[in-house]
């Protein structure tokens, strides 16, 4: 097997055994990036090759730090890596060199990772399509005419194209799920609060976005999650390390799996997505699980209204200074201006009422998980679309009233901080990949990963159907 086809844990074991060196792995990685990144545009801000080779040789000469020792990683371009630019996809920050690592990057380095650059993201991470005026658009390795999804589109495409073996990402509205599904890889939104967030932001009010892992196998997903988790004394919501890897290969038992489909007709889907999802569900049932349809447990409209209120409130807090400055406002893309304008116009009681709806849905979901172990939804409502399109304006003939309405299917989990694993679900008749969201109760991250591992052992979709670039 080519060393770039190996997952990160296999690379790690081979490095520890001396089967190849970190320098050889770095050389192969840089050659692969040179070969395919011009077509995919997933890795950005790539560091100088001589410096990276020197760092890889230093890793070969040093005691092993951890399971990522000597493994190349690129960090999503919303997180700070000391000495690299953090553009956030905005021309306002294209020269903003980070003075220090974010906590998540420090943890990757402590485990031995060699940070080679960044992965592309939409401007400020807004939208499930990875394009921005600084680095351009990331294309789908399965069809370069199409979107790779977002906002962790660069990470997902780099994984699929074998430029990386494991990657970090973040997820507010499907950003670890939609691109994973569209690139035939795994992505995980952990239980909210499990992975420390941005320490420099307000620490208590906003509970929508989280960091998380992406990989070509659940084992790598689990290993990276365990590396990323753990309390940060400078943040109030941290938890103990997830420690999911030791039990990953244990059978999950016979699970009660609830299929939510189109949420009782509330969610439109492109033709072919639901039938292809149901094919995957039958295969999941064949692994010994009870898969049954579940009636809509909560109003989709109520969730959506609460979601866009809380999301705009959150986005506005981060971008208000740019928006309120006449010299910088026009540098924000239209979607960002819309979000911030909405957020700034809200009063406190509007936000409170949205959070009351969120609380009602949380209580209802908790009751639902008394009878169901895992809920399932598709990871996106549309197939990968034209890379030159800003966003889908209609789905199945239904007009989309916002730039992100076409991703409403991810809101039920995001709104209340539930853990979700995207599993590759196969391919449609159009030859494009799709994913399924495995959604669990808070704290069920380990269970979801065990189910994903069982699925992976039976399917190995990332390995069975790699892209041809």
PDB file of C-alpha atoms in Angstrom, residues 168-465:
ATOM      1  CA  UNK A 168      -9.032  19.180  12.037  1.00  0.00           C
ATOM      2  CA  UNK A 169     -12.157  21.181  11.268  1.00  0.00           C
ATOM      3  CA  UNK A 170     -14.956  23.090  12.910  1.00  0.00           C
ATOM      4  CA  UNK A 171     -18.729  22.887  12.755  1.00  0.00           C
ATOM      5  CA  UNK A 172     -21.448  25.414  13.436  1.00  0.00           C
ATOM      6  CA  UNK A 173     -23.906  24.435  10.718  1.00  0.00           C
ATOM      7  CA  UNK A 174     -22.675  21.152   9.285  1.00  0.00           C
ATOM      8  CA  UNK A 175     -19.101  22.160   8.505  1.00  0.00           C
ATOM      9  CA  UNK A 176     -17.668  18.821   9.678  1.00  0.00           C
ATOM     10  CA  UNK A 177     -20.547  16.834   8.155  1.00  0.00           C
ATOM     11  CA  UNK A 178     -21.507  18.246   4.768  1.00  0.00           C
ATOM     12  CA  UNK A 179     -17.942  18.297   3.332  1.00  0.00           C
ATOM     13  CA  UNK A 180     -17.194  14.876   4.816  1.00  0.00           C
ATOM     14  CA  UNK A 181     -20.276  13.479   3.088  1.00  0.00           C
ATOM     15  CA  UNK A 182     -19.414  15.109  -0.233  1.00  0.00           C
ATOM     16  CA  UNK A 183     -15.807  13.849  -0.110  1.00  0.00           C
ATOM     17  CA  UNK A 184     -16.407  10.260   1.044  1.00  0.00           C
ATOM     18  CA  UNK A 185     -14.642  10.679   4.401  1.00  0.00           C
ATOM     19  CA  UNK A 186     -15.592  10.765   8.083  1.00  0.00           C
ATOM     20  CA  UNK A 187     -16.271  13.953  10.025  1.00  0.00           C
ATOM     21  CA  UNK A 188     -17.358  14.364  13.627  1.00  0.00           C
ATOM     22  CA  UNK A 189     -19.108  17.149  15.489  1.00  0.00           C
ATOM     23  CA  UNK A 190     -18.406  16.206  19.142  1.00  0.00           C
ATOM     24  CA  UNK A 191     -20.723  16.888  22.053  1.00  0.00           C
ATOM     25  CA  UNK A 192     -20.548  20.645  22.491  1.00  0.00           C
ATOM     26  CA  UNK A 193     -17.971  21.649  25.111  1.00  0.00           C
ATOM     27  CA  UNK A 194     -15.859  18.520  24.690  1.00  0.00           C
ATOM     28  CA  UNK A 195     -13.235  20.317  22.603  1.00  0.00           C
ATOM     29  CA  UNK A 196     -12.086  23.734  23.880  1.00  0.00           C
ATOM     30  CA  UNK A 197     -12.966  26.574  21.533  1.00  0.00           C
ATOM     31  CA  UNK A 198     -11.522  30.006  20.916  1.00  0.00           C
ATOM     32  CA  UNK A 199     -10.142  31.315  24.239  1.00  0.00           C
ATOM     33  CA  UNK A 200     -10.134  34.956  23.162  1.00  0.00           C
ATOM     34  CA  UNK A 201     -13.877  35.162  22.484  1.00  0.00           C
ATOM     35  CA  UNK A 202     -16.724  35.611  24.967  1.00  0.00           C
ATOM     36  CA  UNK A 203     -16.854  32.312  26.852  1.00  0.00           C
ATOM     37  CA  UNK A 204     -20.420  31.785  28.083  1.00  0.00           C
ATOM     38  CA  UNK A 205     -23.163  32.878  25.689  1.00  0.00           C
ATOM     39  CA  UNK A 206     -22.445  31.126  22.407  1.00  0.00           C
ATOM     40  CA  UNK A 207     -22.847  27.355  22.249  1.00  0.00           C
ATOM     41  CA  UNK A 208     -23.262  26.659  18.536  1.00  0.00           C
ATOM     42  CA  UNK A 209     -19.845  26.053  16.989  1.00  0.00           C
ATOM     43  CA  UNK A 210     -17.302  23.421  17.943  1.00  0.00           C
ATOM     44  CA  UNK A 211     -13.976  22.091  16.737  1.00  0.00           C
ATOM     45  CA  UNK A 212     -13.714  18.460  15.719  1.00  0.00           C
ATOM     46  CA  UNK A 213     -11.814  15.784  13.740  1.00  0.00           C
ATOM     47  CA  UNK A 214     -11.966  14.530  10.147  1.00  0.00           C
ATOM     48  CA  UNK A 215     -10.393  11.359   8.784  1.00  0.00           C
ATOM     49  CA  UNK A 216     -10.631   8.439   6.383  1.00  0.00           C
ATOM     50  CA  UNK A 217     -11.362   5.989   9.207  1.00  0.00           C
ATOM     51  CA  UNK A 218     -13.265   6.096  12.510  1.00  0.00           C
ATOM     52  CA  UNK A 219     -10.096   4.985  14.320  1.00  0.00           C
ATOM     53  CA  UNK A 220      -8.280   8.127  13.198  1.00  0.00           C
ATOM     54  CA  UNK A 221     -11.394  10.158  14.005  1.00  0.00           C
ATOM     55  CA  UNK A 222     -11.402   8.717  17.527  1.00  0.00           C
ATOM     56  CA  UNK A 223      -7.657   9.162  18.057  1.00  0.00           C
ATOM     57  CA  UNK A 224      -7.748  12.785  16.941  1.00  0.00           C
ATOM     58  CA  UNK A 225     -10.843  13.505  19.034  1.00  0.00           C
ATOM     59  CA  UNK A 226      -9.039  12.174  22.107  1.00  0.00           C
ATOM     60  CA  UNK A 227      -6.076  14.435  21.289  1.00  0.00           C
ATOM     61  CA  UNK A 228      -8.268  17.503  20.852  1.00  0.00           C
ATOM     62  CA  UNK A 229     -10.373  17.066  23.991  1.00  0.00           C
ATOM     63  CA  UNK A 230      -9.687  17.857  27.594  1.00  0.00           C
ATOM     64  CA  UNK A 231     -10.402  20.826  29.815  1.00  0.00           C
ATOM     65  CA  UNK A 232      -8.653  24.142  29.226  1.00  0.00           C
ATOM     66  CA  UNK A 233      -8.286  26.025  32.546  1.00  0.00           C
ATOM     67  CA  UNK A 234      -8.879  29.305  30.700  1.00  0.00           C
ATOM     68  CA  UNK A 235     -12.277  28.158  29.427  1.00  0.00           C
ATOM     69  CA  UNK A 236     -15.338  27.320  31.546  1.00  0.00           C
ATOM     70  CA  UNK A 237     -16.990  24.486  29.628  1.00  0.00           C
ATOM     71  CA  UNK A 238     -14.148  21.988  29.187  1.00  0.00           C
ATOM     72  CA  UNK A 239     -14.529  18.314  30.014  1.00  0.00           C
ATOM     73  CA  UNK A 240     -12.191  15.432  30.678  1.00  0.00           C
ATOM     74  CA  UNK A 241     -10.486  13.832  27.664  1.00  0.00           C
ATOM     75  CA  UNK A 242     -12.953  11.819  25.591  1.00  0.00           C
ATOM     76  CA  UNK A 243     -10.863   8.613  25.753  1.00  0.00           C
ATOM     77  CA  UNK A 244     -12.906   6.979  22.975  1.00  0.00           C
ATOM     78  CA  UNK A 245     -10.125   5.023  21.269  1.00  0.00           C
ATOM     79  CA  UNK A 246      -9.630   2.213  23.836  1.00  0.00           C
ATOM     80  CA  UNK A 247     -13.195   0.915  23.357  1.00  0.00           C
ATOM     81  CA  UNK A 248     -13.561   1.773  19.674  1.00  0.00           C
ATOM     82  CA  UNK A 249     -13.416  -1.809  18.385  1.00  0.00           C
ATOM     83  CA  UNK A 250     -15.937  -3.152  20.893  1.00  0.00           C
ATOM     84  CA  UNK A 251     -19.218  -4.140  19.286  1.00  0.00           C
ATOM     85  CA  UNK A 252     -21.847  -1.423  19.864  1.00  0.00           C
ATOM     86  CA  UNK A 253     -24.550  -4.016  20.535  1.00  0.00           C
ATOM     87  CA  UNK A 254     -27.971  -4.098  18.888  1.00  0.00           C
ATOM     88  CA  UNK A 255     -28.953  -0.443  18.576  1.00  0.00           C
ATOM     89  CA  UNK A 256     -32.309   1.205  18.089  1.00  0.00           C
ATOM     90  CA  UNK A 257     -31.784   3.514  15.122  1.00  0.00           C
ATOM     91  CA  UNK A 258     -34.392   6.090  14.140  1.00  0.00           C
ATOM     92  CA  UNK A 259     -34.576   7.344  10.549  1.00  0.00           C
ATOM     93  CA  UNK A 260     -35.892  10.913  10.345  1.00  0.00           C
ATOM     94  CA  UNK A 261     -35.834  11.125   6.544  1.00  0.00           C
ATOM     95  CA  UNK A 262     -37.229  14.429   5.292  1.00  0.00           C
ATOM     96  CA  UNK A 263     -38.604  15.399   8.724  1.00  0.00           C
ATOM     97  CA  UNK A 264     -42.177  14.660   7.726  1.00  0.00           C
ATOM     98  CA  UNK A 265     -41.901  16.556   4.459  1.00  0.00           C
ATOM     99  CA  UNK A 266     -40.473  19.713   6.038  1.00  0.00           C
ATOM    100  CA  UNK A 267     -37.081  19.350   4.316  1.00  0.00           C
ATOM    101  CA  UNK A 268     -36.737  19.273   0.516  1.00  0.00           C
ATOM    102  CA  UNK A 269     -34.048  17.032  -1.004  1.00  0.00           C
ATOM    103  CA  UNK A 270     -32.451  16.680  -4.409  1.00  0.00           C
ATOM    104  CA  UNK A 271     -33.670  13.651  -6.314  1.00  0.00           C
ATOM    105  CA  UNK A 272     -31.808  10.502  -5.361  1.00  0.00           C
ATOM    106  CA  UNK A 273     -30.523  11.502  -1.920  1.00  0.00           C
ATOM    107  CA  UNK A 274     -33.246   9.859   0.168  1.00  0.00           C
ATOM    108  CA  UNK A 275     -33.290   6.607  -1.874  1.00  0.00           C
ATOM    109  CA  UNK A 276     -29.490   6.339  -1.689  1.00  0.00           C
ATOM    110  CA  UNK A 277     -29.643   7.041   2.052  1.00  0.00           C
ATOM    111  CA  UNK A 278     -32.215   4.294   2.511  1.00  0.00           C
ATOM    112  CA  UNK A 279     -29.956   1.823   0.692  1.00  0.00           C
ATOM    113  CA  UNK A 280     -27.269   2.616   3.265  1.00  0.00           C
ATOM    114  CA  UNK A 281     -29.809   2.265   6.086  1.00  0.00           C
ATOM    115  CA  UNK A 282     -30.713  -1.237   4.935  1.00  0.00           C
ATOM    116  CA  UNK A 283     -27.033  -2.116   5.045  1.00  0.00           C
ATOM    117  CA  UNK A 284     -26.847  -0.643   8.549  1.00  0.00           C
ATOM    118  CA  UNK A 285     -29.790  -2.798   9.580  1.00  0.00           C
ATOM    119  CA  UNK A 286     -27.940  -5.772   8.130  1.00  0.00           C
ATOM    120  CA  UNK A 287     -25.256  -5.248  10.784  1.00  0.00           C
ATOM    121  CA  UNK A 288     -27.815  -6.289  13.399  1.00  0.00           C
ATOM    122  CA  UNK A 289     -29.550  -3.033  14.302  1.00  0.00           C
ATOM    123  CA  UNK A 290     -33.232  -2.153  14.496  1.00  0.00           C
ATOM    124  CA  UNK A 291     -33.814   0.650  11.989  1.00  0.00           C
ATOM    125  CA  UNK A 292     -37.252   2.235  12.021  1.00  0.00           C
ATOM    126  CA  UNK A 293     -38.768   5.487  10.712  1.00  0.00           C
ATOM    127  CA  UNK A 294     -39.327   8.169  13.348  1.00  0.00           C
ATOM    128  CA  UNK A 295     -42.051  10.816  13.130  1.00  0.00           C
ATOM    129  CA  UNK A 296     -40.876  14.443  13.339  1.00  0.00           C
ATOM    130  CA  UNK A 297     -40.255  14.987  17.054  1.00  0.00           C
ATOM    131  CA  UNK A 298     -40.288  18.813  16.952  1.00  0.00           C
ATOM    132  CA  UNK A 299     -41.316  21.643  14.667  1.00  0.00           C
ATOM    133  CA  UNK A 300     -38.726  22.164  11.931  1.00  0.00           C
ATOM    134  CA  UNK A 301     -39.882  25.775  11.481  1.00  0.00           C
ATOM    135  CA  UNK A 302     -39.533  26.552  15.192  1.00  0.00           C
ATOM    136  CA  UNK A 303     -36.024  25.097  15.219  1.00  0.00           C
ATOM    137  CA  UNK A 304     -35.075  27.055  12.108  1.00  0.00           C
ATOM    138  CA  UNK A 305     -36.309  30.363  13.483  1.00  0.00           C
ATOM    139  CA  UNK A 306     -34.450  29.796  16.749  1.00  0.00           C
ATOM    140  CA  UNK A 307     -31.340  28.730  14.856  1.00  0.00           C
ATOM    141  CA  UNK A 308     -31.050  31.733  12.561  1.00  0.00           C
ATOM    142  CA  UNK A 309     -31.636  34.060  15.504  1.00  0.00           C
ATOM    143  CA  UNK A 310     -28.914  32.501  17.648  1.00  0.00           C
ATOM    144  CA  UNK A 311     -26.547  32.129  14.704  1.00  0.00           C
ATOM    145  CA  UNK A 312     -26.882  35.765  13.604  1.00  0.00           C
ATOM    146  CA  UNK A 313     -26.433  36.851  17.209  1.00  0.00           C
ATOM    147  CA  UNK A 314     -23.222  34.837  17.400  1.00  0.00           C
ATOM    148  CA  UNK A 315     -21.860  35.936  14.023  1.00  0.00           C
ATOM    149  CA  UNK A 316     -22.565  39.585  14.815  1.00  0.00           C
ATOM    150  CA  UNK A 317     -20.522  39.450  18.000  1.00  0.00           C
ATOM    151  CA  UNK A 318     -17.462  38.405  16.021  1.00  0.00           C
ATOM    152  CA  UNK A 319     -17.798  40.707  13.028  1.00  0.00           C
ATOM    153  CA  UNK A 320     -19.560  43.795  14.392  1.00  0.00           C
ATOM    154  CA  UNK A 321     -16.426  45.956  14.464  1.00  0.00           C
ATOM    155  CA  UNK A 322     -15.749  45.249  10.787  1.00  0.00           C
ATOM    156  CA  UNK A 323     -19.387  45.797   9.842  1.00  0.00           C
ATOM    157  CA  UNK A 324     -19.722  49.093  11.718  1.00  0.00           C
ATOM    158  CA  UNK A 325     -16.599  50.544  10.139  1.00  0.00           C
ATOM    159  CA  UNK A 326     -17.540  52.103   6.752  1.00  0.00           C
ATOM    160  CA  UNK A 327     -13.998  51.475   5.504  1.00  0.00           C
ATOM    161  CA  UNK A 328     -14.214  47.711   6.045  1.00  0.00           C
ATOM    162  CA  UNK A 329     -17.902  46.777   5.754  1.00  0.00           C
ATOM    163  CA  UNK A 330     -17.799  46.358   1.979  1.00  0.00           C
ATOM    164  CA  UNK A 331     -14.982  43.837   2.362  1.00  0.00           C
ATOM    165  CA  UNK A 332     -17.508  41.472   3.956  1.00  0.00           C
ATOM    166  CA  UNK A 333     -19.369  39.182   1.582  1.00  0.00           C
ATOM    167  CA  UNK A 334     -23.110  39.673   1.286  1.00  0.00           C
ATOM    168  CA  UNK A 335     -23.964  36.722   3.538  1.00  0.00           C
ATOM    169  CA  UNK A 336     -21.746  38.076   6.323  1.00  0.00           C
ATOM    170  CA  UNK A 337     -23.315  41.528   6.092  1.00  0.00           C
ATOM    171  CA  UNK A 338     -26.771  39.968   6.255  1.00  0.00           C
ATOM    172  CA  UNK A 339     -25.877  37.914   9.341  1.00  0.00           C
ATOM    173  CA  UNK A 340     -24.302  40.832  11.197  1.00  0.00           C
ATOM    174  CA  UNK A 341     -27.082  43.242  10.309  1.00  0.00           C
ATOM    175  CA  UNK A 342     -29.663  40.815  11.694  1.00  0.00           C
ATOM    176  CA  UNK A 343     -27.655  40.189  14.828  1.00  0.00           C
ATOM    177  CA  UNK A 344     -27.120  43.842  15.627  1.00  0.00           C
ATOM    178  CA  UNK A 345     -30.841  44.568  15.214  1.00  0.00           C
ATOM    179  CA  UNK A 346     -31.910  42.020  17.844  1.00  0.00           C
ATOM    180  CA  UNK A 347     -32.919  42.821  21.383  1.00  0.00           C
ATOM    181  CA  UNK A 348     -32.116  40.605  24.345  1.00  0.00           C
ATOM    182  CA  UNK A 349     -35.599  39.118  24.605  1.00  0.00           C
ATOM    183  CA  UNK A 350     -35.518  37.995  20.972  1.00  0.00           C
ATOM    184  CA  UNK A 351     -32.383  36.007  21.737  1.00  0.00           C
ATOM    185  CA  UNK A 352     -33.921  34.713  24.955  1.00  0.00           C
ATOM    186  CA  UNK A 353     -37.044  33.457  23.195  1.00  0.00           C
ATOM    187  CA  UNK A 354     -34.900  31.639  20.638  1.00  0.00           C
ATOM    188  CA  UNK A 355     -33.007  29.974  23.454  1.00  0.00           C
ATOM    189  CA  UNK A 356     -36.310  28.946  25.047  1.00  0.00           C
ATOM    190  CA  UNK A 357     -37.165  27.091  21.839  1.00  0.00           C
ATOM    191  CA  UNK A 358     -33.697  25.534  21.927  1.00  0.00           C
ATOM    192  CA  UNK A 359     -34.372  24.426  25.515  1.00  0.00           C
ATOM    193  CA  UNK A 360     -37.727  22.898  24.552  1.00  0.00           C
ATOM    194  CA  UNK A 361     -36.089  20.935  21.736  1.00  0.00           C
ATOM    195  CA  UNK A 362     -33.328  19.764  24.082  1.00  0.00           C
ATOM    196  CA  UNK A 363     -35.893  18.402  26.550  1.00  0.00           C
ATOM    197  CA  UNK A 364     -37.848  16.705  23.768  1.00  0.00           C
ATOM    198  CA  UNK A 365     -34.679  15.140  22.333  1.00  0.00           C
ATOM    199  CA  UNK A 366     -33.684  13.848  25.780  1.00  0.00           C
ATOM    200  CA  UNK A 367     -37.046  12.047  26.001  1.00  0.00           C
ATOM    201  CA  UNK A 368     -36.584  10.700  22.479  1.00  0.00           C
ATOM    202  CA  UNK A 369     -33.245   9.145  23.385  1.00  0.00           C
ATOM    203  CA  UNK A 370     -34.976   7.122  26.101  1.00  0.00           C
ATOM    204  CA  UNK A 371     -36.393   4.997  23.270  1.00  0.00           C
ATOM    205  CA  UNK A 372     -33.854   5.530  20.461  1.00  0.00           C
ATOM    206  CA  UNK A 373     -30.084   5.105  20.628  1.00  0.00           C
ATOM    207  CA  UNK A 374     -29.123   6.869  17.399  1.00  0.00           C
ATOM    208  CA  UNK A 375     -31.032   9.199  15.083  1.00  0.00           C
ATOM    209  CA  UNK A 376     -30.139   9.374  11.388  1.00  0.00           C
ATOM    210  CA  UNK A 377     -30.482  12.163   8.815  1.00  0.00           C
ATOM    211  CA  UNK A 378     -28.714  12.758   5.489  1.00  0.00           C
ATOM    212  CA  UNK A 379     -25.660  14.993   5.804  1.00  0.00           C
ATOM    213  CA  UNK A 380     -26.862  17.393   3.109  1.00  0.00           C
ATOM    214  CA  UNK A 381     -30.066  18.108   1.210  1.00  0.00           C
ATOM    215  CA  UNK A 382     -28.354  18.512  -2.157  1.00  0.00           C
ATOM    216  CA  UNK A 383     -25.632  16.840  -4.188  1.00  0.00           C
ATOM    217  CA  UNK A 384     -22.361  18.725  -4.690  1.00  0.00           C
ATOM    218  CA  UNK A 385     -23.199  21.683  -6.930  1.00  0.00           C
ATOM    219  CA  UNK A 386     -21.336  23.776  -9.482  1.00  0.00           C
ATOM    220  CA  UNK A 387     -18.214  25.227  -7.877  1.00  0.00           C
ATOM    221  CA  UNK A 388     -18.926  28.610  -9.470  1.00  0.00           C
ATOM    222  CA  UNK A 389     -22.355  28.821  -7.799  1.00  0.00           C
ATOM    223  CA  UNK A 390     -22.526  30.857  -4.587  1.00  0.00           C
ATOM    224  CA  UNK A 391     -25.173  28.638  -2.997  1.00  0.00           C
ATOM    225  CA  UNK A 392     -28.283  26.697  -4.074  1.00  0.00           C
ATOM    226  CA  UNK A 393     -31.216  29.052  -4.501  1.00  0.00           C
ATOM    227  CA  UNK A 394     -33.765  26.242  -4.680  1.00  0.00           C
ATOM    228  CA  UNK A 395     -34.010  22.596  -3.718  1.00  0.00           C
ATOM    229  CA  UNK A 396     -36.514  20.261  -5.376  1.00  0.00           C
ATOM    230  CA  UNK A 397     -38.383  23.298  -6.700  1.00  0.00           C
ATOM    231  CA  UNK A 398     -38.562  24.995  -3.294  1.00  0.00           C
ATOM    232  CA  UNK A 399     -36.986  28.461  -3.161  1.00  0.00           C
ATOM    233  CA  UNK A 400     -34.337  28.904  -0.475  1.00  0.00           C
ATOM    234  CA  UNK A 401     -34.953  32.125   1.464  1.00  0.00           C
ATOM    235  CA  UNK A 402     -31.433  32.434   2.909  1.00  0.00           C
ATOM    236  CA  UNK A 403     -27.909  31.568   1.829  1.00  0.00           C
ATOM    237  CA  UNK A 404     -27.859  28.592   4.206  1.00  0.00           C
ATOM    238  CA  UNK A 405     -31.429  27.250   4.175  1.00  0.00           C
ATOM    239  CA  UNK A 406     -30.314  24.369   1.926  1.00  0.00           C
ATOM    240  CA  UNK A 407     -28.383  22.991   4.924  1.00  0.00           C
ATOM    241  CA  UNK A 408     -31.336  22.995   7.345  1.00  0.00           C
ATOM    242  CA  UNK A 409     -30.914  19.239   7.807  1.00  0.00           C
ATOM    243  CA  UNK A 410     -27.945  19.796  10.149  1.00  0.00           C
ATOM    244  CA  UNK A 411     -29.765  22.191  12.481  1.00  0.00           C
ATOM    245  CA  UNK A 412     -31.429  19.658  14.854  1.00  0.00           C
ATOM    246  CA  UNK A 413     -28.058  18.512  16.214  1.00  0.00           C
ATOM    247  CA  UNK A 414     -26.274  21.867  16.019  1.00  0.00           C
ATOM    248  CA  UNK A 415     -28.970  23.760  17.884  1.00  0.00           C
ATOM    249  CA  UNK A 416     -28.605  21.700  21.074  1.00  0.00           C
ATOM    250  CA  UNK A 417     -24.972  20.593  20.882  1.00  0.00           C
ATOM    251  CA  UNK A 418     -25.510  16.897  20.157  1.00  0.00           C
ATOM    252  CA  UNK A 419     -22.647  14.698  18.932  1.00  0.00           C
ATOM    253  CA  UNK A 420     -22.782  13.640  15.283  1.00  0.00           C
ATOM    254  CA  UNK A 421     -20.600  11.413  13.122  1.00  0.00           C
ATOM    255  CA  UNK A 422     -20.861  11.665   9.366  1.00  0.00           C
ATOM    256  CA  UNK A 423     -20.363   8.242   7.826  1.00  0.00           C
ATOM    257  CA  UNK A 424     -19.702   7.852   4.097  1.00  0.00           C
ATOM    258  CA  UNK A 425     -22.935   6.336   2.786  1.00  0.00           C
ATOM    259  CA  UNK A 426     -21.894   5.303  -0.695  1.00  0.00           C
ATOM    260  CA  UNK A 427     -22.568   6.911  -4.047  1.00  0.00           C
ATOM    261  CA  UNK A 428     -25.608   8.001  -5.995  1.00  0.00           C
ATOM    262  CA  UNK A 429     -26.469   7.019  -9.537  1.00  0.00           C
ATOM    263  CA  UNK A 430     -24.685  10.229 -10.541  1.00  0.00           C
ATOM    264  CA  UNK A 431     -21.416   8.818  -9.181  1.00  0.00           C
ATOM    265  CA  UNK A 432     -21.198  11.393  -6.391  1.00  0.00           C
ATOM    266  CA  UNK A 433     -20.627  10.546  -2.712  1.00  0.00           C
ATOM    267  CA  UNK A 434     -23.093  11.233   0.059  1.00  0.00           C
ATOM    268  CA  UNK A 435     -23.096  10.902   3.839  1.00  0.00           C
ATOM    269  CA  UNK A 436     -25.368  10.105   6.748  1.00  0.00           C
ATOM    270  CA  UNK A 437     -25.450  11.884  10.103  1.00  0.00           C
ATOM    271  CA  UNK A 438     -25.378   9.504  13.084  1.00  0.00           C
ATOM    272  CA  UNK A 439     -26.786  11.652  15.910  1.00  0.00           C
ATOM    273  CA  UNK A 440     -26.625  10.664  19.565  1.00  0.00           C
ATOM    274  CA  UNK A 441     -27.529  11.995  22.979  1.00  0.00           C
ATOM    275  CA  UNK A 442     -25.073  14.325  24.697  1.00  0.00           C
ATOM    276  CA  UNK A 443     -22.007  12.408  25.776  1.00  0.00           C
ATOM    277  CA  UNK A 444     -22.621   9.451  23.447  1.00  0.00           C
ATOM    278  CA  UNK A 445     -19.564  10.258  21.320  1.00  0.00           C
ATOM    279  CA  UNK A 446     -17.966   6.895  22.039  1.00  0.00           C
ATOM    280  CA  UNK A 447     -21.101   4.970  21.064  1.00  0.00           C
ATOM    281  CA  UNK A 448     -21.364   6.827  17.750  1.00  0.00           C
ATOM    282  CA  UNK A 449     -17.720   6.105  16.995  1.00  0.00           C
ATOM    283  CA  UNK A 450     -18.180   2.390  17.751  1.00  0.00           C
ATOM    284  CA  UNK A 451     -21.127   2.284  15.373  1.00  0.00           C
ATOM    285  CA  UNK A 452     -19.093   4.153  12.749  1.00  0.00           C
ATOM    286  CA  UNK A 453     -16.250   1.663  13.185  1.00  0.00           C
ATOM    287  CA  UNK A 454     -18.638  -1.261  12.716  1.00  0.00           C
ATOM    288  CA  UNK A 455     -19.928   0.421   9.554  1.00  0.00           C
ATOM    289  CA  UNK A 456     -16.394   1.076   8.334  1.00  0.00           C
ATOM    290  CA  UNK A 457     -15.359  -2.546   8.837  1.00  0.00           C
ATOM    291  CA  UNK A 458     -18.274  -3.587   6.619  1.00  0.00           C
ATOM    292  CA  UNK A 459     -17.901  -0.912   3.911  1.00  0.00           C
ATOM    293  CA  UNK A 460     -14.522   0.901   3.896  1.00  0.00           C
ATOM    294  CA  UNK A 461     -15.969   3.442   1.479  1.00  0.00           C
ATOM    295  CA  UNK A 462     -12.985   5.869   1.565  1.00  0.00           C
ATOM    296  CA  UNK A 463     -10.620   3.035   0.698  1.00  0.00           C
ATOM    297  CA  UNK A 464     -12.942   1.190  -1.701  1.00  0.00           C
ATOM    298  CA  UNK A 465     -13.782   4.256  -3.813  1.00  0.00           C
TER     299      UNK A 465
END
